[in-house]
Amino acid sequence: MVPVPAQRRRRRPSLRAGVPLPRSLAGRLFLMQVALVVALVLAGALLSWFGSVGNAEAQARRQVTAQAETIADTPLVRQQVGAPDPSTVLEPFAQRVTRDTGVAFVTIMSPQGVRFTHPDPSQIGGRFLGHTATALAGHTFTETYTGTLGPSVRAVAPVFGSDGHTVTGLVSVGIEVGTIDALAQHSLWALLLVAAAALAVSGTATYLINARLRRHTRGMGAAELNRMYDFHEATLHAVREGLLLLDAQGRILLCNDGARTLLGLPGDAEGRALAELGLPLRLTAALLDDGPCVDQLHLAPERVVVVSRSPVTHGPRSLGTVVTLRDHTELQELSGELDSVRGFAEALRSQAHEAANRLHAVVSLIELGRGEAAIDFATAELEAAQQLTDQVMGTVTEPVLAALLLGKAAQAAERGVELRMAPGSRVDDSALPEQLTARELVTVLGNLVDNAIDAAIEGAAEHVGPPAVTVLACQENGCLLLRVSDTGPGVDPAVVADVFRRGWSTKSSQGTSTDGTSGRGLGLALVGQVVRRHGGTVEVGREDGAVFTVRLPVAANAVAANAGSATVGSATGAAAPQAAAVGRTVAAR
């Protein structure tokens, strides 16, 4: 016989007082509800029983009181109680009334309690067993007393004389307690039937409700549900991807740690409307959209995120949206770095092609016997190629920044643009911010130079002289200063506020805003994102063309103090004394 693995064995239900308890939450709730319903029905039955007994006794008291007062007011009784032999007339009368009304006895007596009538003739002439003082005082009263016929509920009423004040006799009418109990027992059977019907209906309803609950809980018990909840919570907050659940009104029902990090959400984001959290408008619109989407690229306050959205519906009704978020920041930065490497490779290919052309020219001059001309040509080309290299390496000792500038210089030269280093440029390792990575440095300066080259080419027809891009890199007032200017048409002051929004591009439209779905308009947005992440500022100004100035605090504490700040004003700075009045300072936001 093959043993069953321990992890596949089902746990047996625990036993308590010999009765197996169900494992599932629905089963336990069913037993609890059945016990509660039985207890309530029994309590209601007992209360109803005591109530019916009390009602039967109260009804008996009302009945005997009414009959006693009616008999006491009968002219026959009032006349005969004072006759010499009242029993002769009153006994048949009392028997007839007893038979017609169904009471146990009708006793008519003298004020001294001597009986004139009684169901048992042998008791006539004897004394009444019970209290009469209240009746002798002229008031009818009821009591439960044990007389010659056993315990009974009786009423004693006075019989008044002709003056209406003198008590000339007493009338007692009673019903046996056994008769009252029999009436209550009749109502008890009806009560038991009603209780059984209520128990059957409530038990059936409870079973149906718990059957539905069992389907929804998949037959799991409370401990299993609690354990599953703990695992789900741990899984939800352990994954790096962001998960966002929105209801139909755009409120955040749930967000995990990944979503809080990627979107920069506050701790009390759950339960609040997404539109109130200050996210970028395009990102907010994408998250609140009702339709599905897969892998849309958007800019969060400090990161590039990939958004996938799936609506949740129940029939025709929309219940909300499930949004997943993936961090695309590092991949986007790697993509930019790869583009730079490709640019370097293309520049090397172009330089190799140009070097081959120059080498052919030198060889041809030598073959023609013009050695001096070949030496002069080769020396002049070498000096021109080495001049920018010496200038960059002499002022920029940071290797990543120097390699980037040399590569961009080769790209610019191939496209007919001159890349210059501005006077005063000097950058070493100590000038770089502590938290700024080489990848982020490539993102900032590489995108600014690429945009400047494109702008210089676009404005070449209107500019006097060759198109040029000037780069200034230095340390100023505790900040790394990067300024890139071009000879292009510049940036329209009306669109300066949109420059660092995704979708804005100078390519072929001179500052018009696109829909952001193409690959354009992302470079400057990434620049703004990196600058804001490190607590810096970026300025958009104008000289011959556009001037972009980035300032990044070098000290880490300055980064923390300035993170998230935003200012707008005129462009200023010692390194740009020629900035025109149209220049504006725009903090990355």
mmCIF file of C-alpha atoms in Angstrom, residues 30-218:
data_model
loop_
_atom_site.group_PDB
_atom_site.id
_atom_site.type_symbol
_atom_site.label_atom_id
_atom_site.label_comp_id
_atom_site.label_asym_id
_atom_site.label_seq_id
_atom_site.Cartn_x
_atom_site.Cartn_y
_atom_site.Cartn_z
ATOM 1 C CA PHE A 30 -24.377 27.100 10.008
ATOM 2 C CA LEU A 31 -24.136 25.279 13.341
ATOM 3 C CA MET A 32 -23.902 28.551 15.230
ATOM 4 C CA GLN A 33 -26.898 30.000 13.385
ATOM 5 C CA VAL A 34 -28.983 26.849 13.908
ATOM 6 C CA ALA A 35 -28.178 26.883 17.633
ATOM 7 C CA LEU A 36 -29.049 30.573 17.805
ATOM 8 C CA VAL A 37 -32.340 30.067 15.942
ATOM 9 C CA VAL A 38 -33.316 27.124 18.190
ATOM 10 C CA ALA A 39 -32.511 29.157 21.296
ATOM 11 C CA LEU A 40 -34.520 32.126 20.021
ATOM 12 C CA VAL A 41 -37.498 29.942 19.066
ATOM 13 C CA LEU A 42 -37.470 28.183 22.451
ATOM 14 C CA ALA A 43 -37.174 31.487 24.287
ATOM 15 C CA GLY A 44 -40.036 32.891 22.229
ATOM 16 C CA ALA A 45 -42.139 29.785 22.924
ATOM 17 C CA LEU A 46 -41.545 30.041 26.661
ATOM 18 C CA LEU A 47 -42.360 33.733 26.682
ATOM 19 C CA SER A 48 -45.482 33.072 24.653
ATOM 20 C CA TRP A 49 -46.505 30.253 27.019
ATOM 21 C CA PHE A 50 -46.163 32.431 30.084
ATOM 22 C CA GLY A 51 -47.957 35.182 28.249
ATOM 23 C CA SER A 52 -50.818 32.911 27.239
ATOM 24 C CA VAL A 53 -51.170 31.619 30.814
ATOM 25 C CA GLY A 54 -51.277 35.168 32.099
ATOM 26 C CA ASN A 55 -53.749 36.173 29.393
ATOM 27 C CA ALA A 56 -56.006 33.205 30.239
ATOM 28 C CA GLU A 57 -55.995 34.099 33.936
ATOM 29 C CA ALA A 58 -56.657 37.777 33.194
ATOM 30 C CA GLN A 59 -59.498 36.831 30.871
ATOM 31 C CA ALA A 60 -60.976 34.569 33.594
ATOM 32 C CA ARG A 61 -60.790 37.404 36.139
ATOM 33 C CA ARG A 62 -62.578 39.761 33.752
ATOM 34 C CA GLN A 63 -65.227 37.115 33.049
ATOM 35 C CA VAL A 64 -66.044 36.272 36.709
ATOM 36 C CA THR A 65 -66.008 39.963 37.655
ATOM 37 C CA ALA A 66 -68.531 40.835 34.964
ATOM 38 C CA GLN A 67 -70.777 37.914 35.839
ATOM 39 C CA ALA A 68 -70.617 38.544 39.603
ATOM 40 C CA GLU A 69 -71.545 42.211 39.181
ATOM 41 C CA THR A 70 -74.342 41.313 36.731
ATOM 42 C CA ILE A 71 -75.848 38.738 39.122
ATOM 43 C CA ALA A 72 -75.542 41.148 42.075
ATOM 44 C CA ASP A 73 -77.501 43.769 40.130
ATOM 45 C CA THR A 74 -80.302 41.337 39.165
ATOM 46 C CA PRO A 75 -83.635 42.415 40.807
ATOM 47 C CA LEU A 76 -84.374 38.798 41.698
ATOM 48 C CA VAL A 77 -81.199 38.475 43.715
ATOM 49 C CA ARG A 78 -81.646 41.855 45.401
ATOM 50 C CA GLN A 79 -85.170 40.881 46.460
ATOM 51 C CA GLN A 80 -84.442 37.316 47.637
ATOM 52 C CA VAL A 81 -81.308 37.901 49.696
ATOM 53 C CA GLY A 82 -83.544 39.438 52.383
ATOM 54 C CA ALA A 83 -86.339 36.794 52.162
ATOM 55 C CA PRO A 84 -86.894 34.222 54.944
ATOM 56 C CA ASP A 85 -85.851 31.264 52.703
ATOM 57 C CA PRO A 86 -83.777 32.679 49.821
ATOM 58 C CA SER A 87 -82.292 29.305 48.779
ATOM 59 C CA THR A 88 -85.621 28.084 47.406
ATOM 60 C CA VAL A 89 -85.593 30.717 44.646
ATOM 61 C CA LEU A 90 -81.893 31.505 44.305
ATOM 62 C CA GLU A 91 -80.509 27.932 44.103
ATOM 63 C CA PRO A 92 -82.288 27.077 40.791
ATOM 64 C CA PHE A 93 -81.327 30.500 39.465
ATOM 65 C CA ALA A 94 -77.655 29.980 40.366
ATOM 66 C CA GLN A 95 -77.555 26.492 38.836
ATOM 67 C CA ARG A 96 -79.058 27.822 35.606
ATOM 68 C CA VAL A 97 -76.508 30.652 35.413
ATOM 69 C CA THR A 98 -73.650 28.216 36.159
ATOM 70 C CA ARG A 99 -74.760 25.922 33.369
ATOM 71 C CA ASP A 100 -75.293 28.715 30.829
ATOM 72 C CA THR A 101 -72.014 30.593 31.442
ATOM 73 C CA GLY A 102 -69.693 27.636 31.997
ATOM 74 C CA VAL A 103 -68.245 28.886 35.290
ATOM 75 C CA ALA A 104 -67.400 26.504 38.150
ATOM 76 C CA PHE A 105 -69.808 27.941 40.679
ATOM 77 C CA VAL A 106 -72.155 30.824 41.509
ATOM 78 C CA THR A 107 -72.466 31.330 45.235
ATOM 79 C CA ILE A 108 -74.948 33.807 46.682
ATOM 80 C CA MET A 109 -74.499 34.472 50.383
ATOM 81 C CA SER A 110 -75.454 36.741 53.230
ATOM 82 C CA PRO A 111 -73.195 39.550 54.415
ATOM 83 C CA GLN A 112 -72.028 37.162 57.154
ATOM 84 C CA GLY A 113 -70.883 34.618 54.494
ATOM 85 C CA VAL A 114 -73.697 32.083 54.925
ATOM 86 C CA ARG A 115 -74.282 30.365 51.573
ATOM 87 C CA PHE A 116 -77.729 30.535 49.921
ATOM 88 C CA THR A 117 -76.530 28.607 46.805
ATOM 89 C CA HIS A 118 -73.771 26.144 45.959
ATOM 90 C CA PRO A 119 -73.154 23.469 43.280
ATOM 91 C CA ASP A 120 -73.009 20.946 46.132
ATOM 92 C CA PRO A 121 -76.385 21.207 47.954
ATOM 93 C CA SER A 122 -74.815 19.867 51.151
ATOM 94 C CA GLN A 123 -72.683 23.039 51.335
ATOM 95 C CA ILE A 124 -75.752 25.329 51.423
ATOM 96 C CA GLY A 125 -76.041 26.987 54.812
ATOM 97 C CA GLY A 126 -72.317 26.678 55.448
ATOM 98 C CA ARG A 127 -69.846 29.527 55.554
ATOM 99 C CA PHE A 128 -68.119 30.814 52.446
ATOM 100 C CA LEU A 129 -64.396 30.001 52.255
ATOM 101 C CA GLY A 130 -62.561 33.131 51.164
ATOM 102 C CA HIS A 131 -62.215 36.832 51.802
ATOM 103 C CA THR A 132 -65.226 39.190 51.854
ATOM 104 C CA ALA A 133 -64.012 42.332 53.605
ATOM 105 C CA THR A 134 -63.480 44.300 50.368
ATOM 106 C CA ALA A 135 -66.929 43.358 49.074
ATOM 107 C CA LEU A 136 -68.560 44.321 52.389
ATOM 108 C CA ALA A 137 -66.945 47.709 51.912
ATOM 109 C CA GLY A 138 -68.870 48.032 48.629
ATOM 110 C CA HIS A 139 -66.117 47.058 46.127
ATOM 111 C CA THR A 140 -65.825 44.104 43.786
ATOM 112 C CA PHE A 141 -62.505 42.244 43.911
ATOM 113 C CA THR A 142 -60.890 39.057 42.558
ATOM 114 C CA GLU A 143 -58.613 36.504 44.143
ATOM 115 C CA THR A 144 -57.245 32.993 43.681
ATOM 116 C CA TYR A 145 -58.371 30.840 46.569
ATOM 117 C CA THR A 146 -58.827 27.135 47.396
ATOM 118 C CA GLY A 147 -62.391 26.401 48.434
ATOM 119 C CA THR A 148 -64.617 23.351 48.625
ATOM 120 C CA LEU A 149 -64.227 22.725 44.857
ATOM 121 C CA GLY A 150 -60.476 23.222 44.823
ATOM 122 C CA PRO A 151 -58.324 26.203 43.727
ATOM 123 C CA SER A 152 -60.202 28.744 41.638
ATOM 124 C CA VAL A 153 -60.075 32.303 40.363
ATOM 125 C CA ARG A 154 -63.095 34.012 41.861
ATOM 126 C CA ALA A 155 -64.741 37.427 42.036
ATOM 127 C CA VAL A 156 -66.828 38.661 45.009
ATOM 128 C CA ALA A 157 -69.340 41.466 44.363
ATOM 129 C CA PRO A 158 -71.670 43.239 46.881
ATOM 130 C CA VAL A 159 -75.466 43.181 46.588
ATOM 131 C CA PHE A 160 -76.864 46.578 47.561
ATOM 132 C CA GLY A 161 -80.248 47.208 49.162
ATOM 133 C CA SER A 162 -82.946 49.548 47.917
ATOM 134 C CA ASP A 163 -81.058 52.605 49.216
ATOM 135 C CA GLY A 164 -78.065 51.714 47.008
ATOM 136 C CA HIS A 165 -75.551 51.911 49.874
ATOM 137 C CA THR A 166 -76.322 49.108 52.306
ATOM 138 C CA VAL A 167 -74.717 45.733 51.472
ATOM 139 C CA THR A 168 -77.481 43.149 51.890
ATOM 140 C CA GLY A 169 -75.675 40.190 50.384
ATOM 141 C CA LEU A 170 -72.653 38.938 48.412
ATOM 142 C CA VAL A 171 -72.241 37.094 45.100
ATOM 143 C CA SER A 172 -69.125 35.005 44.290
ATOM 144 C CA VAL A 173 -68.467 33.585 40.819
ATOM 145 C CA GLY A 174 -65.432 31.408 40.198
ATOM 146 C CA ILE A 175 -63.586 29.395 37.522
ATOM 147 C CA GLU A 176 -61.339 26.493 38.505
ATOM 148 C CA VAL A 177 -57.585 26.919 37.923
ATOM 149 C CA GLY A 178 -57.546 23.581 36.062
ATOM 150 C CA THR A 179 -60.001 24.972 33.532
ATOM 151 C CA ILE A 180 -57.725 27.990 32.946
ATOM 152 C CA ASP A 181 -54.688 25.708 32.503
ATOM 153 C CA ALA A 182 -56.627 23.640 29.958
ATOM 154 C CA LEU A 183 -57.330 26.803 27.940
ATOM 155 C CA ALA A 184 -53.633 27.698 28.051
ATOM 156 C CA GLN A 185 -52.676 24.195 26.910
ATOM 157 C CA HIS A 186 -54.847 24.561 23.841
ATOM 158 C CA SER A 187 -52.904 27.709 22.887
ATOM 159 C CA LEU A 188 -49.632 25.886 23.667
ATOM 160 C CA TRP A 189 -50.198 23.372 20.875
ATOM 161 C CA ALA A 190 -50.815 26.169 18.405
ATOM 162 C CA LEU A 191 -47.689 27.906 19.699
ATOM 163 C CA LEU A 192 -45.605 24.747 19.248
ATOM 164 C CA LEU A 193 -46.810 24.392 15.674
ATOM 165 C CA VAL A 194 -45.886 28.003 14.912
ATOM 166 C CA ALA A 195 -42.477 27.531 16.584
ATOM 167 C CA ALA A 196 -41.803 24.361 14.577
ATOM 168 C CA ALA A 197 -42.759 26.131 11.347
ATOM 169 C CA ALA A 198 -40.522 29.098 12.234
ATOM 170 C CA LEU A 199 -37.653 26.726 13.058
ATOM 171 C CA ALA A 200 -38.089 24.857 9.767
ATOM 172 C CA VAL A 201 -38.231 28.062 7.692
ATOM 173 C CA SER A 202 -35.285 29.697 9.456
ATOM 174 C CA GLY A 203 -33.267 26.476 9.296
ATOM 175 C CA THR A 204 -33.886 26.140 5.560
ATOM 176 C CA ALA A 205 -33.005 29.801 4.951
ATOM 177 C CA THR A 206 -29.860 29.429 7.057
ATOM 178 C CA TYR A 207 -28.835 26.335 5.121
ATOM 179 C CA LEU A 208 -29.306 28.072 1.767
ATOM 180 C CA ILE A 209 -27.393 31.149 2.878
ATOM 181 C CA ASN A 210 -24.529 29.064 4.230
ATOM 182 C CA ALA A 211 -24.479 26.926 1.078
ATOM 183 C CA ARG A 212 -23.907 30.121 -0.884
ATOM 184 C CA LEU A 213 -21.266 31.214 1.613
ATOM 185 C CA ARG A 214 -19.594 27.803 1.307
ATOM 186 C CA ARG A 215 -19.368 28.245 -2.474
ATOM 187 C CA HIS A 216 -17.858 31.712 -2.076
ATOM 188 C CA THR A 217 -15.321 30.595 0.552
ATOM 189 C CA ARG A 218 -14.555 27.368 -1.378
#
